[in-house]
Tab-separated table of C-alpha atoms and ligand atoms in Angstrom:
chain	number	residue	atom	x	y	z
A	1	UNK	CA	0.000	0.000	0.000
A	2	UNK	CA	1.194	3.517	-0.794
A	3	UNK	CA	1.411	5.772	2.132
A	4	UNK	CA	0.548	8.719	2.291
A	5	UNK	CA	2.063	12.303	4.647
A	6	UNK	CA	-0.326	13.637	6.671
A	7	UNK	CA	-0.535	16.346	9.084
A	8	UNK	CA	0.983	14.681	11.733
A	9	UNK	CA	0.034	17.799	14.176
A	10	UNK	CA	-3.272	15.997	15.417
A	11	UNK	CA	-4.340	12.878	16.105
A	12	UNK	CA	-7.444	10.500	15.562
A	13	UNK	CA	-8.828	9.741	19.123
A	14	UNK	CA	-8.950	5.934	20.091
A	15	UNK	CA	-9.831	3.930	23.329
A	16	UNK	CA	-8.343	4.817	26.448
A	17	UNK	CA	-5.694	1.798	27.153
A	18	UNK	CA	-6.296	2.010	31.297
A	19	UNK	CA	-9.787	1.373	30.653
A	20	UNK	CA	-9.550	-1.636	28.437
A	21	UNK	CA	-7.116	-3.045	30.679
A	22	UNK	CA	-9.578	-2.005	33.725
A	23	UNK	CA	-11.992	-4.933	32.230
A	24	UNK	CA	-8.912	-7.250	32.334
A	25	UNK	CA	-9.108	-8.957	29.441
A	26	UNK	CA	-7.756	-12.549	28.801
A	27	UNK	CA	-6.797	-10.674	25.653
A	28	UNK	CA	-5.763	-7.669	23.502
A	29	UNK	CA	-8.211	-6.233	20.914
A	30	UNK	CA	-6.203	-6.871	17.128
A	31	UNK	CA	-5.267	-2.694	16.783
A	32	UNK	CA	-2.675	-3.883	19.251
A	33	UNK	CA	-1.297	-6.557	18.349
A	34	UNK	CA	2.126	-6.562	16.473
A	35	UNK	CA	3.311	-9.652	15.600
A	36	UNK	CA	0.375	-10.360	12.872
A	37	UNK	CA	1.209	-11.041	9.249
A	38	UNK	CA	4.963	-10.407	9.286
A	39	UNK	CA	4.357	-7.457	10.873
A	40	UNK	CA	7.338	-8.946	13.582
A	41	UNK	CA	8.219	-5.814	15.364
A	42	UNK	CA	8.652	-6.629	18.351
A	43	UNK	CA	10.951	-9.725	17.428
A	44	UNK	CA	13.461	-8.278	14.794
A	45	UNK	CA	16.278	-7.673	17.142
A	46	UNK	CA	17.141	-10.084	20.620
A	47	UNK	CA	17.682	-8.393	23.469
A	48	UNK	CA	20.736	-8.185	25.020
A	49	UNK	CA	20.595	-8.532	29.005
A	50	UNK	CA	24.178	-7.863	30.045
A	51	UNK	CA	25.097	-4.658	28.182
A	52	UNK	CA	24.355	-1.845	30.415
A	53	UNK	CA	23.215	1.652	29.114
A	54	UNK	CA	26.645	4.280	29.983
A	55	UNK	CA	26.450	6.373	33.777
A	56	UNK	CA	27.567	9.911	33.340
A	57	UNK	CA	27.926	11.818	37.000
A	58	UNK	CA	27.531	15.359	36.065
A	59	UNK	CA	29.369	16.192	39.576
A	60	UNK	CA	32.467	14.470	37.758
A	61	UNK	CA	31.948	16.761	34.853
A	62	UNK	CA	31.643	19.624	37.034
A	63	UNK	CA	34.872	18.939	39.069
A	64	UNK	CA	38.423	20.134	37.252
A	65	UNK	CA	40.173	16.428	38.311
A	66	UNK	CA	37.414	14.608	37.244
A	67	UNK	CA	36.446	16.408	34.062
A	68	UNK	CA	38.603	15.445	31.106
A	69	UNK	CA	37.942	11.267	32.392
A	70	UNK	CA	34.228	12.271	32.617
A	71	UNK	CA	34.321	14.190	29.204
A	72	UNK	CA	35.408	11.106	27.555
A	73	UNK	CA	33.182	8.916	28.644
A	74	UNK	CA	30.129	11.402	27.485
A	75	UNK	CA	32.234	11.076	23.984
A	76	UNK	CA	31.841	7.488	24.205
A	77	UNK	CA	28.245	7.385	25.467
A	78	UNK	CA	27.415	9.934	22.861
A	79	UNK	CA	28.997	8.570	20.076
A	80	UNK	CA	28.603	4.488	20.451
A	81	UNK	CA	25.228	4.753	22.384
A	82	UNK	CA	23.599	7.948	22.124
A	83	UNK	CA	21.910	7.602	25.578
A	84	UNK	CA	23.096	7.592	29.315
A	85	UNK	CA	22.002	7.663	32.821
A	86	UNK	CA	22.725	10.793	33.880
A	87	UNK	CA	23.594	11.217	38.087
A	88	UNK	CA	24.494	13.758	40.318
A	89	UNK	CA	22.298	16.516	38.346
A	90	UNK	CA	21.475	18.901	40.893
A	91	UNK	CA	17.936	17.955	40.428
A	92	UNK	CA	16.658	17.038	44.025
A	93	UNK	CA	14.918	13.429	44.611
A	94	UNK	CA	11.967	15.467	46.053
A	95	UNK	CA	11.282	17.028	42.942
A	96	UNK	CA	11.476	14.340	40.898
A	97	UNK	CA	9.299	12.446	42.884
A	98	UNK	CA	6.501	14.736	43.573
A	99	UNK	CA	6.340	15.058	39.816
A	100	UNK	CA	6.258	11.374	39.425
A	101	UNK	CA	3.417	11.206	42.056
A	102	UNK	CA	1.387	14.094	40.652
A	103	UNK	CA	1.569	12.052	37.478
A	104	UNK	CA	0.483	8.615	38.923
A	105	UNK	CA	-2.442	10.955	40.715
A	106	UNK	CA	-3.286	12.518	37.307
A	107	UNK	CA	-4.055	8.870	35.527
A	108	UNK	CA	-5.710	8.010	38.557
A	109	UNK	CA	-8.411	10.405	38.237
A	110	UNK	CA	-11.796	8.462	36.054
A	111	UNK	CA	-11.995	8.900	33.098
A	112	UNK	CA	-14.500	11.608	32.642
A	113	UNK	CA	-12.546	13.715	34.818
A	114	UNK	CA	-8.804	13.201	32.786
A	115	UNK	CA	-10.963	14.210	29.508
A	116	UNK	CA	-11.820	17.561	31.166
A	117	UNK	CA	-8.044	18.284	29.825
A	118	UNK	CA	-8.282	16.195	26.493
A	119	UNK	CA	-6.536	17.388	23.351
A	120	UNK	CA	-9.087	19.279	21.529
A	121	UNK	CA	-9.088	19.112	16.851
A	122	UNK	CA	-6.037	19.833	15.527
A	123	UNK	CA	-3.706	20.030	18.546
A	124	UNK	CA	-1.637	17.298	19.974
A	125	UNK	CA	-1.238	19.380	23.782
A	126	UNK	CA	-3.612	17.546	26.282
A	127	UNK	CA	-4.732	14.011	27.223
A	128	UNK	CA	-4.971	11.714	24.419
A	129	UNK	CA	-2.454	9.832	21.853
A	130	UNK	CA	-0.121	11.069	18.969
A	131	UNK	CA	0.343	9.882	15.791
A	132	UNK	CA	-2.911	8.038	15.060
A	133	UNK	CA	-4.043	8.717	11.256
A	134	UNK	CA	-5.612	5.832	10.064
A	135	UNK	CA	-8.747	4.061	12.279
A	136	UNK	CA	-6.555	0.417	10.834
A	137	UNK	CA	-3.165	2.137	11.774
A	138	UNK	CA	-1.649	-0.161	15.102
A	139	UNK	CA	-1.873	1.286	18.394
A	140	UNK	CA	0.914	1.675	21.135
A	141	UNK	CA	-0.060	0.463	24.598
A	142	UNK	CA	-0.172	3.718	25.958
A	143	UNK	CA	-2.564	6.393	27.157
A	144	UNK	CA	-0.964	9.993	27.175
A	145	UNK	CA	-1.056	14.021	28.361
A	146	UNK	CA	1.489	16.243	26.398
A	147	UNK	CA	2.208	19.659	27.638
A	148	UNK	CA	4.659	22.543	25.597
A	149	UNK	CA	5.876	23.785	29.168
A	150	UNK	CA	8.391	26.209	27.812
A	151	UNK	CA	8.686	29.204	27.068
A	152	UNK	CA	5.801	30.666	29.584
A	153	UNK	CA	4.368	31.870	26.396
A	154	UNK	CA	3.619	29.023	25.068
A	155	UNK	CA	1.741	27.048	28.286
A	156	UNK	CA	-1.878	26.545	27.424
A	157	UNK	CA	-2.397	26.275	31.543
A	158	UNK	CA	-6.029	25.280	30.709
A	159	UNK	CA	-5.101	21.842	29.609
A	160	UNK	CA	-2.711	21.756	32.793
A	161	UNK	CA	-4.585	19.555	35.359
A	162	UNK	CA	-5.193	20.801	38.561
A	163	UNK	CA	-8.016	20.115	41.537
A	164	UNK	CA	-8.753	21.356	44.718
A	165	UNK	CA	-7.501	19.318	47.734
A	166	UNK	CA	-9.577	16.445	48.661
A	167	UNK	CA	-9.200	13.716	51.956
A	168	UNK	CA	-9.413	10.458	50.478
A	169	UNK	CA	-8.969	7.567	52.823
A	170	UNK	CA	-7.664	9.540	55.514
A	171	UNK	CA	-4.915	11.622	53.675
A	172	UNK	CA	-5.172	14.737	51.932
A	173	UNK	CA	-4.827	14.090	48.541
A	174	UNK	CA	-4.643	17.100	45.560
A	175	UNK	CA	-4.028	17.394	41.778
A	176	UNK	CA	-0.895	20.487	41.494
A	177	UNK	CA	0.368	19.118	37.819
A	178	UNK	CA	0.411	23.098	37.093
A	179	UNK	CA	3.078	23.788	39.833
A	180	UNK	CA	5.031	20.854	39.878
A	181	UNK	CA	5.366	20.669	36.083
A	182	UNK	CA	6.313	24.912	36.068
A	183	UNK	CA	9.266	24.053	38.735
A	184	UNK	CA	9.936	20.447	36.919
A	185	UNK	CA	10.316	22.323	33.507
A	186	UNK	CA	12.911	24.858	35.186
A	187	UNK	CA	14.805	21.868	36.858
A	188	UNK	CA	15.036	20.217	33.368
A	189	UNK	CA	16.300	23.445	31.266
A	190	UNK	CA	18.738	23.933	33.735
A	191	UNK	CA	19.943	20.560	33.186
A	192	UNK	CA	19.642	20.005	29.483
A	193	UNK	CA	21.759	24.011	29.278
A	194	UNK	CA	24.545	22.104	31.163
A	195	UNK	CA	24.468	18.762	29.705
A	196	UNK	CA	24.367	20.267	26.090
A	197	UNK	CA	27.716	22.632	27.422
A	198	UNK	CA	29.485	19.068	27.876
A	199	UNK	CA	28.300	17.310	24.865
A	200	UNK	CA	29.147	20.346	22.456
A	201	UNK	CA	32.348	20.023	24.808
A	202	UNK	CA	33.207	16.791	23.662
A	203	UNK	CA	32.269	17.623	20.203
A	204	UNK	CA	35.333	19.355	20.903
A	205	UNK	CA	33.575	22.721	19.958
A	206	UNK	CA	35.011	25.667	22.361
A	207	UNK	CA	31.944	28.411	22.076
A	208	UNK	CA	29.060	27.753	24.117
A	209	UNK	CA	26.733	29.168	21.734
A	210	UNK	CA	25.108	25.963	20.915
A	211	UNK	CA	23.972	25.213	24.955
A	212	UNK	CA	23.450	28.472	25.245
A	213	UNK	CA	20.694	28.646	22.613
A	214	UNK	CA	18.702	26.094	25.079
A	215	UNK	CA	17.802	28.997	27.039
A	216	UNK	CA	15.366	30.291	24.975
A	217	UNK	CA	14.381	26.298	23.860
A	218	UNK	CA	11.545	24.438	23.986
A	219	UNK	CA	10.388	22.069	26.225
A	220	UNK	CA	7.288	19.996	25.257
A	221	UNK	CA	6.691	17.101	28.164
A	222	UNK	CA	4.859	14.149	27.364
A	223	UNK	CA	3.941	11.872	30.901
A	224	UNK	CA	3.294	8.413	29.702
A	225	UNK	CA	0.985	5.658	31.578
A	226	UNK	CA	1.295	1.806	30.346
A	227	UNK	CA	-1.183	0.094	31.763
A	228	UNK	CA	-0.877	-3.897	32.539
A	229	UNK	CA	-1.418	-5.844	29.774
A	230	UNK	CA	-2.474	-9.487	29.161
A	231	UNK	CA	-0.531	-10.112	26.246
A	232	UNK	CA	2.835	-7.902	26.848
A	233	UNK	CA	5.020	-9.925	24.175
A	234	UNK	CA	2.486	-9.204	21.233
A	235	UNK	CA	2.270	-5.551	21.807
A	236	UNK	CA	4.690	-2.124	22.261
A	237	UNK	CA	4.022	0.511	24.553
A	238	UNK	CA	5.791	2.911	22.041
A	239	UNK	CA	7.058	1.897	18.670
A	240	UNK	CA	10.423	1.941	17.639
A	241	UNK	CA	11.427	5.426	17.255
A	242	UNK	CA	14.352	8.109	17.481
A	243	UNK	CA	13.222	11.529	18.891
A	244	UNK	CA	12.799	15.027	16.805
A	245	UNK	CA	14.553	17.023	19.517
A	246	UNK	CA	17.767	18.168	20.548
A	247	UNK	CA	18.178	16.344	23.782
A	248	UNK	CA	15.591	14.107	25.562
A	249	UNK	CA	14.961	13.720	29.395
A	250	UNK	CA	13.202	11.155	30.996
A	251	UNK	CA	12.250	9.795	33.991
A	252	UNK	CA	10.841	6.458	34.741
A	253	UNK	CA	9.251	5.857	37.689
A	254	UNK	CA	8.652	2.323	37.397
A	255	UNK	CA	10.888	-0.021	39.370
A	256	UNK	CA	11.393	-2.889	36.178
A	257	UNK	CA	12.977	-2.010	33.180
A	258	UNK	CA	10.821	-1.363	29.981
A	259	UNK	CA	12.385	1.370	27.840
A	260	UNK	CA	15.215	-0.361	25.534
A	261	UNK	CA	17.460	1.177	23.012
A	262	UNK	CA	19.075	-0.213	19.954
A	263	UNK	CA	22.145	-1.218	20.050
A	264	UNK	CA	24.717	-3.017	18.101
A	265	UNK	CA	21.077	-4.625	16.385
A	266	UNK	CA	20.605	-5.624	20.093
A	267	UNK	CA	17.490	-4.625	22.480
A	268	UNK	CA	18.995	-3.350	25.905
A	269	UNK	CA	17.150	-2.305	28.322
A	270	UNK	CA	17.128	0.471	30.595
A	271	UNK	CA	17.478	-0.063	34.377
A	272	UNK	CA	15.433	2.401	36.046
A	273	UNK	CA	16.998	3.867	38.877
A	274	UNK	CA	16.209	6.004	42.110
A	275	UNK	CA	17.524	9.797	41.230
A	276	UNK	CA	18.919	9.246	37.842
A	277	UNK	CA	17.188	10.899	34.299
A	278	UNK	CA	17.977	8.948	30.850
A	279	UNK	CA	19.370	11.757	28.001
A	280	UNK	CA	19.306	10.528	24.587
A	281	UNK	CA	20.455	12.602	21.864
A	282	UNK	CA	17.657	13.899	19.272
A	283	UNK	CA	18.175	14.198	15.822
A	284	UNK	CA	18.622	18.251	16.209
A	285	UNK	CA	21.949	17.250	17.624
A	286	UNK	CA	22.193	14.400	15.080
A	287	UNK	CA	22.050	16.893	12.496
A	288	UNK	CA	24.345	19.435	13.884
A	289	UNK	CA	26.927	17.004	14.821
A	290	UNK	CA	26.809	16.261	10.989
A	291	UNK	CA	25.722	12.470	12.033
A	292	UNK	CA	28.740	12.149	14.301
A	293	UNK	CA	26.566	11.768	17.430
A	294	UNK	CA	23.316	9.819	16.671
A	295	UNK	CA	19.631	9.616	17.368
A	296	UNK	CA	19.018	6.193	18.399
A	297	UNK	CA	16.021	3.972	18.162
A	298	UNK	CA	14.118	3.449	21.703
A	299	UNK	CA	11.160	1.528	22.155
A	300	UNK	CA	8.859	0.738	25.685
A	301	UNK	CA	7.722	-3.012	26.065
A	302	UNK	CA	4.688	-3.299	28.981
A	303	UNK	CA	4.434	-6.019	31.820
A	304	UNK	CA	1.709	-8.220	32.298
A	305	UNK	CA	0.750	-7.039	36.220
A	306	UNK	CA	2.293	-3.803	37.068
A	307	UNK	CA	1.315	-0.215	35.663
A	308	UNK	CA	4.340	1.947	34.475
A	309	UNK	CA	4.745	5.885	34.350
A	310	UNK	CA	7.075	8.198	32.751
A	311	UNK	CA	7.609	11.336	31.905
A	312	UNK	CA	9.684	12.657	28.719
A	313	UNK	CA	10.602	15.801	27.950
A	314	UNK	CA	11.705	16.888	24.453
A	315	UNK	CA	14.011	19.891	24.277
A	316	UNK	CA	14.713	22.245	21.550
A	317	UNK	CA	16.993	24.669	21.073
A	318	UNK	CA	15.617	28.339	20.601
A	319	UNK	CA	13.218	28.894	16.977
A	320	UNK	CA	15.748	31.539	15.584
A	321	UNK	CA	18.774	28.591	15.674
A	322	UNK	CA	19.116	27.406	11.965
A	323	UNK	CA	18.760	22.959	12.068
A	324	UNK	CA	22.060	22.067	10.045
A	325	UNK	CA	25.679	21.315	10.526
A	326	UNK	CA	27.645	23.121	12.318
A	327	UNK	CA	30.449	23.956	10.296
A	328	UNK	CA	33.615	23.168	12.403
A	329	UNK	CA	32.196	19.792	12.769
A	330	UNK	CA	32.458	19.194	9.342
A	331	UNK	CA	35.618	17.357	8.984
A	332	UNK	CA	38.046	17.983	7.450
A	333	UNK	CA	37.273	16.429	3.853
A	334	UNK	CA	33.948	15.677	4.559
A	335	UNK	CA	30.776	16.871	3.509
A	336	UNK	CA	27.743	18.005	5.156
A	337	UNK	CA	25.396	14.896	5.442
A	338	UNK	CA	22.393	16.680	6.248
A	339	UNK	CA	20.493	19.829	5.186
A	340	UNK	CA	20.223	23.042	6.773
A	341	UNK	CA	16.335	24.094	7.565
A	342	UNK	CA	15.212	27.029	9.490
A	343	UNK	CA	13.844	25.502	12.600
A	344	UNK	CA	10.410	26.383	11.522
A	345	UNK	CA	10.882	24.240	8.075
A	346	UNK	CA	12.421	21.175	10.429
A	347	UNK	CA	8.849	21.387	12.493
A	348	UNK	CA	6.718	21.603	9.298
A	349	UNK	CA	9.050	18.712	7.874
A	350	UNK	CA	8.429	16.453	11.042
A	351	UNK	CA	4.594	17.374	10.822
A	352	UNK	CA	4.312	16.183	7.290
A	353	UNK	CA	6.518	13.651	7.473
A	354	UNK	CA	5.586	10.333	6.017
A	355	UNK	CA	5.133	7.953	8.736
A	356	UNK	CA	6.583	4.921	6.799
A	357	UNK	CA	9.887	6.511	5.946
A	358	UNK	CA	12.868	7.684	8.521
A	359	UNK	CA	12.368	10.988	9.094
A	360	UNK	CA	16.177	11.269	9.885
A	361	UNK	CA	16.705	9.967	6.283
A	362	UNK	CA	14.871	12.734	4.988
A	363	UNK	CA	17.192	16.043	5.982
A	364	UNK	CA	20.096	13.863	4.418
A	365	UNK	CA	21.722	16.283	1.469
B	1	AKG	O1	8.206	5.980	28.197
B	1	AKG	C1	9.238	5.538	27.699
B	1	AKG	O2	9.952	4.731	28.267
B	1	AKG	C2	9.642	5.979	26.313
B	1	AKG	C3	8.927	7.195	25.834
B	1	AKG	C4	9.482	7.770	24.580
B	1	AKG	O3	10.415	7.276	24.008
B	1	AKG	C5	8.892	8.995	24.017
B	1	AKG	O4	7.863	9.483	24.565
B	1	AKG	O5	9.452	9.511	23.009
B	2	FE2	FE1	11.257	8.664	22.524
């Protein structure tokens, strides 16, 4: 079948995935299912249960006898995995965690009450799914809220949950997505400014005008629920992807591994733990490092009894930086492998994008 672009900037609406799996089914409806008529995604590579995704301590970064050790190993990480656990970020446990629980509160709420902030025609921002074109197009296990949380300017605070306090078996419980996700947001673009500083670093790039344009970014969060599922092996929580952004942040808050990244043609998996955030490199910095740090393929799998959050967040650098090579990372005798777009053309390139073909593929020269 031909396929055709479409405006990838909304999205059909489809079931929600916590209530199907509320009626605990012995099994999962056929838009879920992937391993129909060749369609063997979630088989194509083994997994691979003793490689271990890179650490990178940003302390070690930080500290003059630590750094140049530290430095290299972010080359490494960047270059042969194009994700890490990062550590010692200066993001406290408490606020990770009271995001995490606001976010575990939020999906906890009925139904009716999450669709009070659902994404309304021809916006992707609120709670629903991205990506869904076609009513026979396969469906992630995965119900969804997406928030653009900076710049200010851009919040659209209505579709920011929030509820009055309320005592429910015995404890005060309340719904503050709007504050925790403002101060979250600020954590994060303090981070990613930093991180980005030490990966342009070990691009071996001396100006800072690359980390710097993070300041004025982007930062679009996406907070993930996969519910249980009967059938985990035959479906995906997200398909196979590689991100659109610069950087990518994310925090699981699930205590079993489920987000995997390509490697070496190999699954691995992603130990979640306490206090650190994953980076992975988006193909912004794919294309600026002229392909010599990469985007790589991630995927979530789901488990068959316990729920899983997370919560991405996709960072861009500021909409006056130009999306190309940078040109003292063109090498000496090399050419530039990708385009350069104004980062409004990238955006209306990812939104028309053909969903078949590797978006990455397309900016190539
Ligand atoms: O939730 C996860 O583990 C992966 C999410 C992800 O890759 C995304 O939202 O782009
Ligand atoms: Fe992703």
């Amino acid at each position: 079948m031909d396929s055709i672009a479409a405006n990838l900037e909304s999205s059909l609406s489809v079931p929600s995935v916590q209530e199907l799996a509320f009626q605990r089914p012995e099994k999962v409806p056929p838009r879920y299912i992937r391993d129909e008529d060749g369609d063997d995604i979630i088989g194509t590579y083994p997994s691979e249960p003793s490689l271990r995704v890179p650490f990178i301590d940003m302390a070690k970064l930080v500290n003059a006898n630590t750094h140049q050790h530290e430095l290299h190993k972010l080359h490494l990480a960047c270059k042969d995995w194009g994700v890490f656990q990062l550590v010692n970020h200066g993001v406290s446990n408490t606020s990770l965690k009271n995001m995490g629980n606001q976010v575990q509160r939020f999906f906890e709420l009925p139904l009716q009450e999450k669709k009070r902030w659902a994404q309304r025609p021809g916006s992707l921002e609120g709670y629903g799914q991205a990506f869904v074109t076609s009513e026979d197009q396969k469906l992630d296990w995965n119900d969804m809220i997406f928030l653009k949380c900076l710049p200010i300017q851009n919040r659209k605070l209505d579709l920011w949950p929030q509820n009055p306090p309320e005592f429910r078996c015995g404890a005060l419980l309340q719904l503050v997505i709007r504050e925790t996700l403002e101060r979250y947001s600020e954590d994060i673009r303090k981070v990613t400014i930093s991180i980005v500083k030490f990966i342009t670093m070990s691009l071996g790039l001396q100006d800072t005008q690359l980390s710097e344009s993070f300041r004025e970014g982007l930062y679009d969060t996406r907070m993930n629920c996969y519910p249980p599922c009967p059938e985990p092996e035959r479906v995906l929580g997200i398909v196979p992807h590689a991100d659109n952004s610069g950087i990518t942040l994310l925090l699981d808050c699930a205590d079993f591994p489920a987000l995997q990244f390509l490697k070496d043609k190999k699954w691995v998996n992603v130990e979640p733990i306490e206090g650190a955030i994953v980076v992975n490199i988006g193909q912004i910095i794919e294309v600026m490092s002229n392909g010599i740090y990469k985007a790589p393929e991630h995927r979530a799998v789901v488990n068959k009894l316990k729920e899983r959050f997370s919560i991405v967040t996709f960072c861009y650098p500021s909409p006056c930086t130009d999306i190309g090579p940078v040109d003292k990372l063109i090498r000496e005798g090399e050419v530039a492998v990708y385009k350069k777009l104004t980062h409004a053309e990238y955006f209306t390139k990812f939104f028309n994008r053909d969903l078949e073909e590797s978006f990455i593929d397309s900016l190539r020269v």
